[in-house]
Short mmCIF file of C-alpha atoms in Angstrom, two decimals:
data_model
loop_
_atom_site.label_atom_id
_atom_site.label_comp_id
_atom_site.label_asym_id
_atom_site.label_seq_id
_atom_site.Cartn_x
_atom_site.Cartn_y
_atom_site.Cartn_z
CA MET Q 27 11.30 -2.58 -23.17
CA VAL Q 28 13.74 -5.60 -23.74
CA HIS Q 29 11.63 -8.49 -21.58
CA LEU Q 30 13.51 -11.08 -19.54
CA THR Q 31 13.77 -13.70 -21.83
CA PHE Q 32 16.59 -11.65 -24.01
CA LEU Q 33 18.65 -11.90 -20.79
CA ARG Q 34 22.15 -13.37 -21.48
CA ILE Q 35 22.67 -16.41 -18.92
CA LYS Q 36 25.63 -15.86 -17.37
CA GLU Q 37 28.59 -18.15 -19.27
CA GLY Q 38 28.95 -20.98 -17.18
CA ASP Q 39 25.55 -21.16 -15.63
CA GLU Q 40 23.92 -22.68 -18.98
CA HIS Q 41 23.84 -26.14 -17.16
CA LEU Q 42 21.61 -25.04 -14.02
CA THR Q 43 19.16 -24.62 -16.80
CA SER Q 44 19.12 -28.17 -18.31
CA TYR Q 45 16.26 -29.96 -19.36
CA ARG Q 46 15.36 -33.34 -20.80
CA THR Q 47 13.58 -34.15 -23.92
CA LYS Q 48 13.05 -37.30 -25.79
CA TYR Q 49 16.10 -35.88 -27.92
CA GLY Q 50 18.13 -35.24 -25.58
CA SER Q 51 19.35 -32.24 -23.01
CA TYR Q 52 18.96 -28.84 -23.75
CA GLU Q 53 20.28 -25.81 -21.86
CA TYR Q 54 19.13 -22.02 -22.58
CA LEU Q 55 21.56 -19.32 -23.17
CA VAL Q 56 18.78 -16.45 -22.43
CA MET Q 57 16.60 -16.54 -19.49
CA PRO Q 58 13.37 -18.20 -19.65
CA PHE Q 59 10.16 -17.87 -18.64
CA GLY Q 60 9.58 -20.25 -15.43
CA LEU Q 61 12.67 -19.81 -13.36
CA THR Q 62 12.41 -18.61 -9.68
CA ASN Q 63 15.11 -15.70 -9.85
CA ALA Q 64 14.29 -14.33 -13.60
CA PRO Q 65 11.91 -11.71 -12.50
CA ALA Q 66 14.10 -10.72 -9.87
CA SER Q 67 17.26 -10.53 -12.10
CA PHE Q 68 15.22 -8.43 -14.43
CA GLN Q 69 14.11 -6.01 -11.55
CA ASP Q 70 17.48 -5.58 -10.65
CA LEU Q 71 19.02 -4.95 -14.21
CA VAL Q 72 16.18 -2.08 -14.58
CA ASN Q 73 16.92 -0.67 -11.15
CA ASP Q 74 20.21 -0.49 -11.87
CA SER Q 75 19.98 1.52 -15.18
CA SER Q 76 18.05 4.23 -13.06
CA TYR Q 77 19.15 3.91 -9.69
CA TYR Q 78 19.72 7.55 -8.73
CA LEU Q 79 16.36 8.56 -10.70
CA LEU Q 80 13.90 5.70 -8.81
CA ASP Q 81 10.97 7.25 -7.05
CA ILE Q 82 12.39 10.76 -8.02
CA HIS Q 83 11.47 11.16 -11.51
CA VAL Q 84 10.53 7.18 -12.44
CA VAL Q 85 8.55 4.75 -11.02
CA VAL Q 86 10.12 0.89 -12.49
CA TYR Q 87 8.05 -2.35 -12.43
CA LEU Q 88 9.76 -4.96 -14.66
CA ASP Q 89 9.13 -3.81 -18.10
CA ASP Q 90 6.79 -0.73 -17.18
CA ASN Q 91 8.01 2.18 -16.75
CA MET Q 92 6.23 5.81 -15.47
CA ILE Q 93 8.34 8.90 -15.67
CA PHE Q 94 6.80 11.76 -13.95
CA SER Q 95 7.36 15.51 -13.73
CA LYS Q 96 6.12 18.76 -12.49
CA SER Q 97 5.89 20.69 -15.65
CA GLU Q 98 6.20 19.73 -19.37
CA GLU Q 99 9.64 21.51 -19.60
CA GLU Q 100 10.84 19.05 -16.78
CA HIS Q 101 9.29 16.13 -18.37
CA VAL Q 102 11.12 16.58 -21.26
CA THR Q 103 14.45 16.53 -19.32
CA HIS Q 104 13.54 13.97 -17.36
CA LEU Q 105 12.44 11.74 -20.38
CA SER Q 106 15.43 12.09 -22.20
CA THR Q 107 17.55 11.26 -19.06
CA VAL Q 108 15.98 8.02 -18.24
CA LEU Q 109 15.84 7.08 -21.97
CA ALA Q 110 19.59 7.45 -21.88
CA ARG Q 111 20.43 5.32 -19.16
CA LEU Q 112 18.13 2.51 -20.43
CA ARG Q 113 20.09 2.95 -23.80
CA ALA Q 114 23.52 2.98 -22.01
CA ASN Q 115 22.28 -0.43 -20.53
CA SER Q 116 21.27 -1.73 -23.87
CA LEU Q 117 17.40 -1.36 -22.89
CA PHE Q 118 14.95 -0.14 -25.33
CA TYR Q 119 11.34 0.63 -25.89
CA LYS Q 120 8.95 -0.10 -28.69
CA ALA Q 121 7.42 3.24 -29.70
CA SER Q 122 4.16 1.59 -30.60
CA GLN Q 123 3.97 0.61 -26.93
CA CYS Q 124 4.64 3.93 -24.90
CA LEU Q 125 2.64 7.09 -24.01
CA PHE Q 126 3.93 10.30 -24.32
CA HIS Q 127 3.37 13.83 -22.44
CA VAL Q 128 -0.32 12.49 -21.17
CA SER Q 129 -1.77 13.65 -17.80
CA SER Q 130 -3.18 10.24 -16.61
CA VAL Q 131 -1.95 6.57 -17.46
CA GLU Q 132 -2.83 3.42 -16.24
CA TYR Q 133 -0.21 1.68 -14.58
CA LEU Q 134 -0.32 -1.69 -12.54
CA GLY Q 135 -4.22 -1.71 -12.07
CA TYR Q 136 -4.55 1.73 -11.14
CA VAL Q 137 -5.19 5.17 -13.02
CA VAL Q 138 -2.55 7.44 -11.70
CA SER Q 139 -3.14 11.58 -12.59
CA SER Q 140 -2.50 14.91 -11.25
CA GLU Q 141 -5.58 14.60 -9.24
CA GLY Q 142 -4.54 11.35 -7.65
CA LEU Q 143 -5.03 7.62 -7.36
CA LYS Q 144 -8.17 5.57 -8.42
CA MET Q 145 -9.19 2.60 -9.63
CA ASP Q 146 -8.91 1.14 -13.25
CA GLN Q 147 -12.24 1.93 -14.78
CA ALA Q 148 -12.14 -1.55 -16.49
CA LYS Q 149 -12.07 -2.96 -12.89
CA PHE Q 150 -15.56 -1.70 -12.15
CA HIS Q 151 -17.47 -3.85 -14.59
CA GLN Q 152 -15.52 -6.57 -13.56
CA ILE Q 153 -16.64 -5.76 -9.98
CA LEU Q 154 -20.08 -5.53 -10.90
CA ASN Q 155 -20.54 -8.41 -12.66
CA TRP Q 156 -18.71 -10.94 -10.56
CA PRO Q 157 -21.08 -13.74 -9.48
CA PRO Q 158 -21.59 -14.69 -5.88
CA GLN Q 159 -19.05 -17.23 -4.63
CA ARG Q 160 -20.24 -20.98 -4.78
CA ASN Q 161 -17.17 -22.51 -3.47
CA LEU Q 162 -13.82 -21.67 -1.19
CA LYS Q 163 -11.72 -21.06 -4.41
CA ALA Q 164 -14.23 -18.45 -5.95
CA LEU Q 165 -14.31 -16.69 -2.66
CA GLN Q 166 -10.53 -16.46 -2.07
CA SER Q 167 -10.25 -15.33 -5.66
CA PHE Q 168 -12.44 -12.53 -5.26
CA LEU Q 169 -11.14 -11.61 -1.83
CA GLY Q 170 -7.68 -11.70 -3.09
CA PHE Q 171 -8.94 -9.24 -6.13
CA ALA Q 172 -10.85 -7.18 -3.44
CA ILE Q 173 -7.70 -6.97 -0.95
CA PHE Q 174 -5.60 -5.24 -3.86
CA TYR Q 175 -7.93 -2.16 -3.78
CA HIS Q 176 -8.67 -2.50 -0.01
CA CYS Q 177 -6.97 1.15 0.21
CA PHE Q 178 -10.08 2.74 -1.20
CA ILE Q 179 -12.33 1.21 1.50
CA LYS Q 180 -12.86 2.63 4.49
CA ASN Q 181 -13.33 0.03 7.33
CA TYR Q 182 -12.74 -2.58 4.86
CA SER Q 183 -11.90 -5.43 7.51
CA LYS Q 184 -15.25 -4.81 8.84
CA LYS Q 185 -17.04 -4.71 5.34
CA ILE Q 186 -15.43 -8.60 4.95
CA SER Q 187 -15.89 -9.74 8.50
CA SER Q 188 -18.73 -12.05 7.30
CA LEU Q 189 -16.83 -13.30 4.45
CA THR Q 190 -13.74 -14.21 5.47
CA SER Q 191 -15.36 -16.28 7.88
CA PHE Q 192 -15.92 -18.91 5.33
CA LEU Q 193 -12.35 -19.39 4.73
CA LYS Q 194 -12.27 -21.18 8.09
CA LYS Q 195 -12.12 -24.93 7.81
CA ASP Q 196 -15.47 -26.54 7.75
CA SER Q 197 -17.20 -23.96 6.10
CA TYR Q 198 -20.30 -24.70 4.04
CA PHE Q 199 -21.18 -22.63 0.83
CA PRO Q 200 -23.46 -21.29 -0.58
CA LEU Q 201 -22.97 -17.75 1.30
CA ASN Q 202 -25.31 -17.24 4.02
CA GLU Q 203 -27.67 -14.02 3.87
CA GLU Q 204 -25.39 -12.04 6.12
CA ALA Q 205 -22.42 -12.89 3.90
CA LEU Q 206 -24.53 -12.17 0.57
CA ARG Q 207 -25.71 -8.83 1.88
CA GLN Q 208 -21.62 -8.07 2.62
CA PHE Q 209 -20.90 -9.19 -0.76
CA ASP Q 210 -23.10 -6.87 -2.33
CA GLN Q 211 -22.27 -4.00 -0.19
CA LEU Q 212 -18.56 -4.49 -0.70
CA LYS Q 213 -19.52 -4.54 -4.77
CA GLU Q 214 -21.04 -0.39 -4.65
CA ALA Q 215 -18.08 0.24 -1.91
CA PHE Q 216 -15.94 -0.31 -4.99
CA THR Q 217 -17.84 1.65 -7.58
CA ILE Q 218 -18.29 4.64 -5.53
CA SER Q 219 -14.40 4.75 -4.14
CA PRO Q 220 -12.93 8.12 -3.84
CA ILE Q 221 -10.15 9.40 -5.57
CA LEU Q 222 -7.17 8.95 -3.22
CA SER Q 223 -4.61 12.41 -3.41
CA ASN Q 224 -1.04 12.52 -3.97
CA PHE Q 225 0.62 12.78 -0.90
CA ASP Q 226 2.42 16.12 -0.38
CA PRO Q 227 5.29 16.39 2.19
CA SER Q 228 4.38 20.27 2.97
CA LEU Q 229 0.69 19.97 3.46
CA PRO Q 230 -1.00 19.70 7.01
CA THR Q 231 -1.43 16.03 7.71
CA ILE Q 232 -4.04 14.20 9.77
CA VAL Q 233 -4.22 10.38 10.89
CA GLU Q 234 -7.29 9.57 12.14
CA THR Q 235 -7.75 6.58 14.10
CA ASP Q 236 -10.70 4.54 15.83
CA ALA Q 237 -11.35 1.31 17.59
CA SER Q 238 -13.99 -0.76 17.99
CA ASP Q 239 -14.56 -4.31 19.83
CA TYR Q 240 -13.42 -6.53 16.92
CA PHE Q 241 -11.33 -3.95 14.42
CA LEU Q 242 -9.53 -0.75 14.09
CA GLY Q 243 -9.76 1.84 11.31
CA ALA Q 244 -7.44 4.39 10.14
CA VAL Q 245 -7.57 7.26 7.71
CA LEU Q 246 -4.17 9.29 6.21
CA SER Q 247 -5.70 12.91 5.24
CA GLN Q 248 -4.08 15.91 4.14
CA VAL Q 249 -5.52 19.49 4.10
CA SER Q 250 -5.35 21.89 0.88
CA ASP Q 251 -6.95 25.08 -0.26
CA LEU Q 252 -10.10 22.69 -1.34
CA GLY Q 253 -10.49 21.00 1.86
CA THR Q 254 -9.57 17.77 3.41
CA HIS Q 255 -8.65 14.85 1.36
CA PRO Q 256 -8.16 11.24 1.78
CA ILE Q 257 -4.70 9.82 0.86
CA ALA Q 258 -5.23 6.23 2.17
CA PHE Q 259 -7.56 4.03 4.02
CA ASP Q 260 -6.54 0.77 6.24
CA SER Q 261 -7.92 -1.38 8.83
CA PHE Q 262 -7.27 -3.82 10.90
CA LYS Q 263 -9.06 -7.12 11.89
CA LEU Q 264 -8.41 -7.60 15.91
CA LEU Q 265 -6.55 -10.99 16.41
CA PRO Q 266 -8.16 -13.53 19.36
CA ALA Q 267 -5.38 -11.91 21.95
CA GLU Q 268 -6.26 -8.36 21.30
CA LEU Q 269 -9.75 -8.90 21.63
CA ASN Q 270 -9.44 -8.90 25.44
CA TYR Q 271 -7.43 -5.69 25.69
CA GLU Q 272 -8.98 -2.55 27.25
CA ILE Q 273 -10.53 -0.03 25.19
CA HIS Q 274 -7.77 2.22 25.34
CA ASP Q 275 -5.43 -0.17 24.52
CA LYS Q 276 -7.45 -0.73 21.46
CA GLU Q 277 -7.04 2.53 20.64
CA LEU Q 278 -3.53 2.86 21.22
CA LEU Q 279 -2.75 0.23 19.25
CA GLY Q 280 -4.95 1.60 16.20
CA ILE Q 281 -2.61 4.54 16.51
CA ALA Q 282 0.80 2.12 16.40
CA CYS Q 283 -0.56 0.07 13.33
CA ALA Q 284 -1.70 3.72 11.51
CA LEU Q 285 1.96 5.05 12.33
CA LYS Q 286 3.63 1.54 11.47
CA GLN Q 287 1.64 1.44 7.98
CA TRP Q 288 2.08 5.08 7.03
CA ILE Q 289 5.67 5.69 8.66
CA ASP Q 290 7.15 6.40 4.91
CA PHE Q 291 4.83 9.32 4.37
CA LEU Q 292 5.02 10.63 8.09
CA LEU Q 293 8.91 10.88 7.97
CA SER Q 294 8.85 12.65 4.56
CA LEU Q 295 6.79 15.90 6.29
CA SER Q 296 8.52 18.93 6.74
CA SER Q 297 6.02 19.71 9.63
CA SER Q 298 4.15 17.96 12.50
CA PHE Q 299 0.99 16.13 11.74
CA GLU Q 300 -2.01 15.49 13.78
CA VAL Q 301 -3.42 12.48 15.09
CA LEU Q 302 -7.41 12.58 15.35
CA THR Q 303 -8.48 10.15 17.78
CA ASN Q 304 -10.93 9.15 20.96
CA PRO Q 305 -9.44 10.91 24.24
CA SER Q 306 -9.87 8.52 26.65
CA SER Q 307 -7.10 6.42 25.66
CA LEU Q 308 -4.48 9.08 25.34
CA GLN Q 309 -5.43 10.79 28.52
CA TYR Q 310 -4.72 7.80 30.49
CA PHE Q 311 -1.68 7.15 28.54
CA MET Q 312 0.21 10.56 28.97
CA SER Q 313 -0.52 11.01 32.41
CA SER Q 314 0.43 7.42 33.51
CA LYS Q 315 3.99 7.27 35.19
CA ILE Q 316 4.00 3.49 34.86
CA LEU Q 317 3.39 2.28 31.36
CA THR Q 318 2.69 -1.71 30.72
CA ARG Q 319 5.06 -3.65 29.03
CA ARG Q 320 2.84 -3.50 25.62
CA GLN Q 321 2.25 -0.22 26.01
CA ALA Q 322 6.03 0.54 26.52
CA ARG Q 323 6.73 -1.62 23.23
CA TRP Q 324 4.53 0.77 21.28
CA ALA Q 325 5.39 3.84 22.70
CA GLU Q 326 9.50 2.68 21.88
CA PHE Q 327 9.02 1.35 18.51
CA HIS Q 328 6.34 3.36 16.86
CA PHE Q 329 6.61 6.95 18.46
CA GLN Q 330 10.16 7.10 18.69
CA SER Q 331 11.07 6.30 14.76
CA LEU Q 332 9.19 9.80 14.48
CA THR Q 333 11.54 11.44 16.66
CA PRO Q 334 15.13 12.46 17.43
CA LEU Q 335 14.49 12.34 21.29
CA ALA Q 336 14.97 8.57 21.69
CA ALA Q 337 16.01 8.87 25.05
CA TRP Q 338 12.96 10.71 26.70
CA PRO Q 339 10.72 8.24 28.45
CA PRO Q 340 8.25 7.13 26.37
CA PHE Q 341 5.16 9.19 28.68
CA GLN Q 342 6.92 12.14 27.74
CA LEU Q 343 7.43 11.42 23.94
CA HIS Q 344 3.74 12.11 23.55
CA CYS Q 345 4.06 15.86 24.31
CA HIS Q 346 7.01 16.39 22.50
CA VAL Q 347 7.47 14.15 19.16
CA GLY Q 348 5.84 15.87 16.10
CA MET Q 349 2.44 14.76 16.68
CA THR Q 350 -0.77 16.90 17.84
CA PHE Q 351 -3.01 14.68 19.51
CA THR Q 352 -6.69 15.69 19.34
CA GLN Q 353 -10.17 14.38 19.93
CA ARG Q 354 -12.93 14.66 18.06
CA GLY Q 355 -14.36 18.15 19.05
CA GLY Q 356 -10.91 20.05 20.38
CA LYS Q 357 -7.30 19.42 21.10
CA ILE Q 358 -6.46 17.37 24.25
#
């Protein structure tokens, strides 16, 4: 596709890009690299060119477009429509840089296919060959890389707790034995990470949450004829103030965080979904007629957003929203 460096600067604004050299001052006529708003301006252009197709038949990130369809016949139609829209906006692709009619594709660090989402295989070798961090900058680089793929790792926050402790001020390197053990375990976890299935709004959906003294964990799954498949993993490290919560409040916080994280998925469901969690917190929450301010805030913000019954009291919502609360072993 035409790159951002081919975008014409708005007439009259060229002076805003001026720069000095020993030969005098110069102005750009086309968008240069390095301007703060250059990527955003180009993204607006490509979004406008396919605005009514975005996230329906095409995903666009700058000059990377991915067109997807359920059948080959549909794909030909979608491909023609998208290319026609791009051509109408003077945007063109080089055929040598395109892939057509493929069942899987590498896109923005992931491998996307009909089976689901998985890590780019090239990243496995990079992780396996990553040396132990000897300074703060190296640790930040590794954790920055790792968090990009954290949705593949169950209990990710817990698995990096010793490593993140070295991000604090006055930490001394090299890593201690516990941090090195977590470093090796995290690399292994990435190499055996599962394929995350594609989300289907018509399938039964489960949000499983759990809380411990220091961490919250959540799994979004769906049930098909082939069994239960993970859609995404997430985890959260409790803040200092949250460490003082009662266990039932930690469990509720885990549910609230999970619903907030996956709210877009859950709102698209054609039927109710199931929350799988420990029973004690929900029995307390659903039987209590007086909620604390914290509990009321969670109920009003997170749970009411999943139901049109926004005028109902928060403690009644849990019996009527599109959720079925389930303990491990049976329904509540």
